[in-house]
Structure formats: C-alpha cells, structure tokens
Coordinates of C-alpha atoms in Angstrom, one line a residue:
X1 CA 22.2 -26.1 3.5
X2 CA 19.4 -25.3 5.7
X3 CA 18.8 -21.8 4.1
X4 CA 18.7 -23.6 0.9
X5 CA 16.4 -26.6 2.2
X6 CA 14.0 -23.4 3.1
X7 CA 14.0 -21.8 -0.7
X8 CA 13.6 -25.2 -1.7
X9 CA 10.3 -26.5 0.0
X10 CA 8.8 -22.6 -0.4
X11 CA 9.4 -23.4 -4.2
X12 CA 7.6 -26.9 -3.2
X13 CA 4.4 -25.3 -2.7
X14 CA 1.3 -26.3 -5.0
X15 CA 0.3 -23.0 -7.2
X16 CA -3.1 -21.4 -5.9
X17 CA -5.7 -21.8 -8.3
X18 CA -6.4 -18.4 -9.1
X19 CA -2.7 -18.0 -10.9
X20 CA -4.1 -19.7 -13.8
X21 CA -7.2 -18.1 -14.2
X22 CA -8.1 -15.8 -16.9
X23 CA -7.5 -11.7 -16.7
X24 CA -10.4 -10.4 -14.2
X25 CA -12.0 -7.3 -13.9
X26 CA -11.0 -5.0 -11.1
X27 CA -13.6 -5.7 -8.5
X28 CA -16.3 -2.6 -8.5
X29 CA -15.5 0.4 -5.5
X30 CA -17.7 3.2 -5.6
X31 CA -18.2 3.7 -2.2
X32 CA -16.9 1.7 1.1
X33 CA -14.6 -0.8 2.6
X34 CA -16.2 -2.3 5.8
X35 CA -14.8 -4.6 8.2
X36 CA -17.2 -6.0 10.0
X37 CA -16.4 -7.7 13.5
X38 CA -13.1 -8.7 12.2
X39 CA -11.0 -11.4 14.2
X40 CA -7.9 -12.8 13.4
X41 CA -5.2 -14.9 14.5
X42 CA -2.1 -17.1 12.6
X43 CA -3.3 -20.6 13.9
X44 CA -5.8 -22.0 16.2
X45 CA -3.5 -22.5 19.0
X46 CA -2.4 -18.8 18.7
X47 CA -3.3 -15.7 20.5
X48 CA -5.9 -13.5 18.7
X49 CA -4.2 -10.7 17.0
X50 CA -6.9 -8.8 16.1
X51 CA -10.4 -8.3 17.7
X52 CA -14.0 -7.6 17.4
X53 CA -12.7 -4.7 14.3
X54 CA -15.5 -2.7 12.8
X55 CA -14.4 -0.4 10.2
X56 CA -15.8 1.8 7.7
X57 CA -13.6 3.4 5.1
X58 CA -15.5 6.1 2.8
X59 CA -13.9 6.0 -0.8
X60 CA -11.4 9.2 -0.8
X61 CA -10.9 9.5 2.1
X62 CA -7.5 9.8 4.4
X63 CA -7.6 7.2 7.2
X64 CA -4.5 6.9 9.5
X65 CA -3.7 3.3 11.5
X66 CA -1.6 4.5 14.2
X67 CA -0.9 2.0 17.4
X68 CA 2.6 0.9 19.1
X69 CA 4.2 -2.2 18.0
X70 CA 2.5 -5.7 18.0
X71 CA -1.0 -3.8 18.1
X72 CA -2.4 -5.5 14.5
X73 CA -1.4 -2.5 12.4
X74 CA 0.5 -4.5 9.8
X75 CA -1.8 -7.7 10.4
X76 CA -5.0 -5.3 9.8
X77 CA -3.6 -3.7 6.8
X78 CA -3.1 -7.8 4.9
X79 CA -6.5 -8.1 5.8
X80 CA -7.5 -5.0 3.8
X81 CA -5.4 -6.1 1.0
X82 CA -6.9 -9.3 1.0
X83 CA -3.3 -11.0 1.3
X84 CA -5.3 -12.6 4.9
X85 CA -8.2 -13.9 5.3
X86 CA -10.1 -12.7 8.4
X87 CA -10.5 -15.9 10.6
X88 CA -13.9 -15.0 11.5
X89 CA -15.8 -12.1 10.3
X90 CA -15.8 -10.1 7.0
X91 CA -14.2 -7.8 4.8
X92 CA -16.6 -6.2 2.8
X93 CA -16.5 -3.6 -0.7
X94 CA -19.3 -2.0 -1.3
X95 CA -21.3 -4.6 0.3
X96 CA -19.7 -7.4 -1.6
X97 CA -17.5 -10.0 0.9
X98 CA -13.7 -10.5 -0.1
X99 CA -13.3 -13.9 -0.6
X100 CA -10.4 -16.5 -2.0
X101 CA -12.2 -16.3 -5.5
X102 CA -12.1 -12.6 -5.6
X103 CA -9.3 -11.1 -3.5
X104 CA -7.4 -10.4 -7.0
X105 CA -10.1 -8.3 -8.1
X106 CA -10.0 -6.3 -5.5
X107 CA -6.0 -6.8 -5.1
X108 CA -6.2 -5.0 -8.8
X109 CA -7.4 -1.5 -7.2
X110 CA -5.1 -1.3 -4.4
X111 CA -1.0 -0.4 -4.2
X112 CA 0.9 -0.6 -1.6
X113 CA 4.1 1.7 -0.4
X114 CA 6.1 0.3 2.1
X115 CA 9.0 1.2 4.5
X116 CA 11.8 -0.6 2.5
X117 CA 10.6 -0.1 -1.2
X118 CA 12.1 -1.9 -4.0
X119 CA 13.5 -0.3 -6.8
X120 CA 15.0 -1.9 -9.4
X121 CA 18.4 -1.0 -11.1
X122 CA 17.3 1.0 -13.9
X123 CA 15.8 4.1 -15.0
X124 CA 13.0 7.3 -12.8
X125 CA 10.4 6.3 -15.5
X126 CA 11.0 2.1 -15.5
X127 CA 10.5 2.2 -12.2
X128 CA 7.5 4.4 -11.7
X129 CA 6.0 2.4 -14.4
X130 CA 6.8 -1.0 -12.5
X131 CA 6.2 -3.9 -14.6
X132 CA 5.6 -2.4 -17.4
X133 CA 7.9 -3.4 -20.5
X134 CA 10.1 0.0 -21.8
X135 CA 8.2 0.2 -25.1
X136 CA 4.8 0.6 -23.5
X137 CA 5.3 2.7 -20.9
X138 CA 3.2 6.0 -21.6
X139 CA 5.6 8.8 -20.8
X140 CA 2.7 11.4 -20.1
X141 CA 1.2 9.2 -17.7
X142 CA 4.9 8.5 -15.8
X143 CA 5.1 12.7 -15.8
X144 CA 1.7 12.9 -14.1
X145 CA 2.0 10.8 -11.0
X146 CA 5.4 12.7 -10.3
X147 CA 4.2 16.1 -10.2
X148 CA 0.9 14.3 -8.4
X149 CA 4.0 12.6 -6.1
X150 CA 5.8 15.9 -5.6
X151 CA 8.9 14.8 -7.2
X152 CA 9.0 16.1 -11.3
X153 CA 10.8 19.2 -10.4
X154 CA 13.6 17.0 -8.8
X155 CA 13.9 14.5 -11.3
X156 CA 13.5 17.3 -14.4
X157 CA 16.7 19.0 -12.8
X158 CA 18.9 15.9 -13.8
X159 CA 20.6 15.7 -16.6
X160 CA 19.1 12.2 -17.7
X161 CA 15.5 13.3 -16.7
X162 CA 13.1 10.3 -16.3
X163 CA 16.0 8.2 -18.4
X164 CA 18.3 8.2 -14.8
X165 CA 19.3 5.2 -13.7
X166 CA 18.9 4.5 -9.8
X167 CA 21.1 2.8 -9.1
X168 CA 20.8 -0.6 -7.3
X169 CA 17.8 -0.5 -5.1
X170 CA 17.6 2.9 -5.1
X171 CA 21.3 4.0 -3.6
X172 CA 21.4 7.3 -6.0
X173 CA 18.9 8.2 -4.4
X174 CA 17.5 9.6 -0.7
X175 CA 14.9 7.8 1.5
X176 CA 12.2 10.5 0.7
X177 CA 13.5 10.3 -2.8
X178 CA 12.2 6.8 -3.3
X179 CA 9.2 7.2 -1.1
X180 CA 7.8 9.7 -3.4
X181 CA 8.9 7.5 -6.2
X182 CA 6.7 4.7 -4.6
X183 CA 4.3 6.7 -4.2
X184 CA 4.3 7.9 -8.0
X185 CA 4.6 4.2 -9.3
X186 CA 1.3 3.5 -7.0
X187 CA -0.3 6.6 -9.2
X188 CA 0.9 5.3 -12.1
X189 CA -1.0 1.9 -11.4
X190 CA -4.4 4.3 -11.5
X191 CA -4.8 2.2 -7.7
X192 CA -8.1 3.5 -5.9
X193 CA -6.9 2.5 -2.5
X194 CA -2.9 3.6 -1.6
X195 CA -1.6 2.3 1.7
X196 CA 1.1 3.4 3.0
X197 CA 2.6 1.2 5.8
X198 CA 5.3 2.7 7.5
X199 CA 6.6 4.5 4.4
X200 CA 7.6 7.6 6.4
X201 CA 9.5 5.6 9.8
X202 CA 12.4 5.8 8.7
X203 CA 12.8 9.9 7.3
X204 CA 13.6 12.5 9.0
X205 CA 11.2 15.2 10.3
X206 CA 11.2 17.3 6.8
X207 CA 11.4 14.7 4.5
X208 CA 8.6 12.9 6.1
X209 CA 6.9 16.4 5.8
X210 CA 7.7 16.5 2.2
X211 CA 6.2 12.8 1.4
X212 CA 3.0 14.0 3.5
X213 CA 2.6 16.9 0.8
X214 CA 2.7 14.1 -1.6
X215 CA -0.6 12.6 -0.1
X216 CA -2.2 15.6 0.3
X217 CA -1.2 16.5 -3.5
X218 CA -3.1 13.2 -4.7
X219 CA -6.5 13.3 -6.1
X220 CA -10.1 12.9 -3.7
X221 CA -11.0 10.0 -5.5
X222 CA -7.9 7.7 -4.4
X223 CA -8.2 6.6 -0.8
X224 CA -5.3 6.5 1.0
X225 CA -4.5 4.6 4.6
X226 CA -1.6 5.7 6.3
X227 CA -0.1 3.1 9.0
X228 CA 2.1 4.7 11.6
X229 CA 3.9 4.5 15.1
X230 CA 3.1 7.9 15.6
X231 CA 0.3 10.4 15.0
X232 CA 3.3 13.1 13.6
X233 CA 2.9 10.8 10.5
X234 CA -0.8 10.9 9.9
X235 CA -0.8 15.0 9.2
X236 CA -2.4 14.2 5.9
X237 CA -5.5 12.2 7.2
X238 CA -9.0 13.2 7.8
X239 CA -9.4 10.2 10.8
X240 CA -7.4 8.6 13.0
X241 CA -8.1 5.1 13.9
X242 CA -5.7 4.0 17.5
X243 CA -5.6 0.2 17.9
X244 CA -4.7 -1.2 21.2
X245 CA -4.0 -4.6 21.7
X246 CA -6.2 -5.6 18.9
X247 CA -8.9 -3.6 18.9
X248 CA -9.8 -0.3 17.7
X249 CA -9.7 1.8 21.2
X250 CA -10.8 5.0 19.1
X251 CA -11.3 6.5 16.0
X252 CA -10.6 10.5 16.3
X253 CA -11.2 13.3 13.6
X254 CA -7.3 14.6 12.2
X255 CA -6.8 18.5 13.4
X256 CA -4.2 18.8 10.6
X257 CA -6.1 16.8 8.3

C-alpha cells in the first residue's frame, strides 16, 4: 500500500508548463557550453554538492568527469542536461543562459547513455531508432550510427539482421552489446552533445575497450562527456576534469586521448 501511495501522489503532480507547448527549435550550439561559478545543492537546509564550477566545454570535443563517489559527477552531469537547475550561478550555450523556458531546446541536442540502458523488447533497428514508430524509421540512417557505434559487423552476422529481437531489456544480448547499441540510438538522434555516465562501470576491461573505440569512431562535430570512477575509462577524451568534493580540483590534458 505504501509503494502504491508513492506511484499515486508522483502521478499527483501538476504537469510543467512547457509539456503543452508547441514543437521548439533545438536551441542553437555552434561553439561552447560554459558553467560559470556553478553551485548547487537539493534544498536550503542541505549541504552544497557542488561548488564554485567553472567550465568550458569546446563543441567536439572529448571531456572526461572522473571523481570517487559522492563528488557531484552525476549531480554536474543534470546540470548540463538541464534536468537541474544550478541553485546559483549559470549554465550557459554559446552565451545564451539555460533556463526553465528553454532547457527543452537545448534538451533536444543532447542524448544520454547510461549504465543500466533500457531496451525495449523488440527488434536491433526499433531500438536504435527509439521512439520512432516502425514505418518511419529510415533504415540507412539505423545502419550508419552502427558502423559509427562499432556494432554493424555483429549485428549483420545474425540471421534476423537489424529485424532481431532483444529480448526483454536487452537479455540476448552482452553488456557491451547494448552499450554500443545506446550509443548508436544516441547517433541515430543526430544529438550534438553524448554523455555518457557510467556506461562502461560495469564491463569488463575489453569490452569497455571496445565501447571506447565506439567514441573515438564518432564524428568531431558531436561532443561527447564521459563520466567515470576511474581515468581507465576516459581513454577516448582529449581533457580530464577531477572533481573533489564539489569542486573541480583540476582539469588535465588526456595522454591517450
């Protein structure tokens, strides 16, 4: 009763006004995302989680977010996908502030692979084409972000092709299996910004290795942020940003990268 009490006031909740707002254009990104003296914390009464962040993010580039747990990787990455609000400070696209008003505009250029991805029980191409009804999914563009994903030799090997079914959330499939396919569907989307958070914790050392050749595979005008425990996971960046406790503690040029 109480789990259901829970799904029931969530389901309570008044709609935001932007759900009934017309279709937007994708907000413009030519250039940079800045945050600028970024603070955050979940309530006024709560710790800060974040701190005094200053960040510059060049458009193509490869940035990695590495710190150890409870740092603000997670909490810094919803700010950059304006699914947070900064509680003071900015986040800023080429010089334009993310706001309330706009945060689906600029939502509209950004996908997002994470550690547990969904996949739904159907077909390689359905899923890589997410949302998409059957009928209007362009198969060209499905075959694309696999080879860009590192995956169409696999999934042309099987008998069904793009036409295989899954298998509920994914279990006909391996981990870097459906990381790559996340990583395809977010290349479907034609995303600018990819961020990958955490989408390699779980894999092995050359399956990891495999989904960091899918990065480096994508093209230089799609920047990607990596979000990672460790800097073994960031071999596809060109910087390293290290948060500690909140705050950026450095930012370091990638050797591999």
């Amino acid at each position: 009763r109480a789990s259901l009490q829970e799904a029931l006031d969530l389901l309570d909740q008044p709609v935001p006004e932007h759900a009934s707002r017309l279709p937007f254009e994708p907000l413009r990104f030519d250039e940079t995302i800045a945050l600028k003296d970024v603070c955050f914390r979940y309530g006024s009464q709560a710790p800060w989680v974040l701190q005094g962040i200053n960040l510059t993010i060049r458009k193509g580039s490869r940035i990695g977010i590495e710190g150890p747990t409870g740092c603000g990787k997670s909490t810094l990455s919803d700010i950059i996908m304006g699914l947070l609000q900064p509680t003071t400070g900015a986040l800023e696209v080429d010089g334009e502030r993310v706001t309330q008003d706009n945060q689906r505009a600029w939502q509209a250029r950004i996908a997002h692979v994470p550690q547990a991805l969904f996949l739904a029980d159907t077909s390689i191409e359905e899923n890589i084409a997410f949302g998409v009804p059957s009928d209007l999914i362009d198969h060209d563009r499905v075959r694309t972000a696999a080879v860009l994903a590192q995956i169409s030799d696999l999934i042309e090997t099987w008998p069904g092709g793009y036409r295989t079914l899954v298998g509920e959330r994914g279990v006909r499939m391996s981990g870097g299996q459906r990381q790559r396919i996340g990583i395809a569907r977010a290349l479907y989307k034609n995303a600018d910004v990819i961020i990958l958070d955490e989408a390699t914790a779980a894999l092995d050392h050359e399956t990891e290795k495999k989904v960091t050749q899918s990065i480096e595979a994508i093209g230089d005008d799609v920047t990607v942020i990596v979000i990672a425990h460790h800097r073994g996971s960031l071999d596809a960046c060109d910087e390293i940003v290290t948060l500690k406790d909140g705050r950026v503690e450095a930012v370091s040029v990638s050797v591999a990268g």
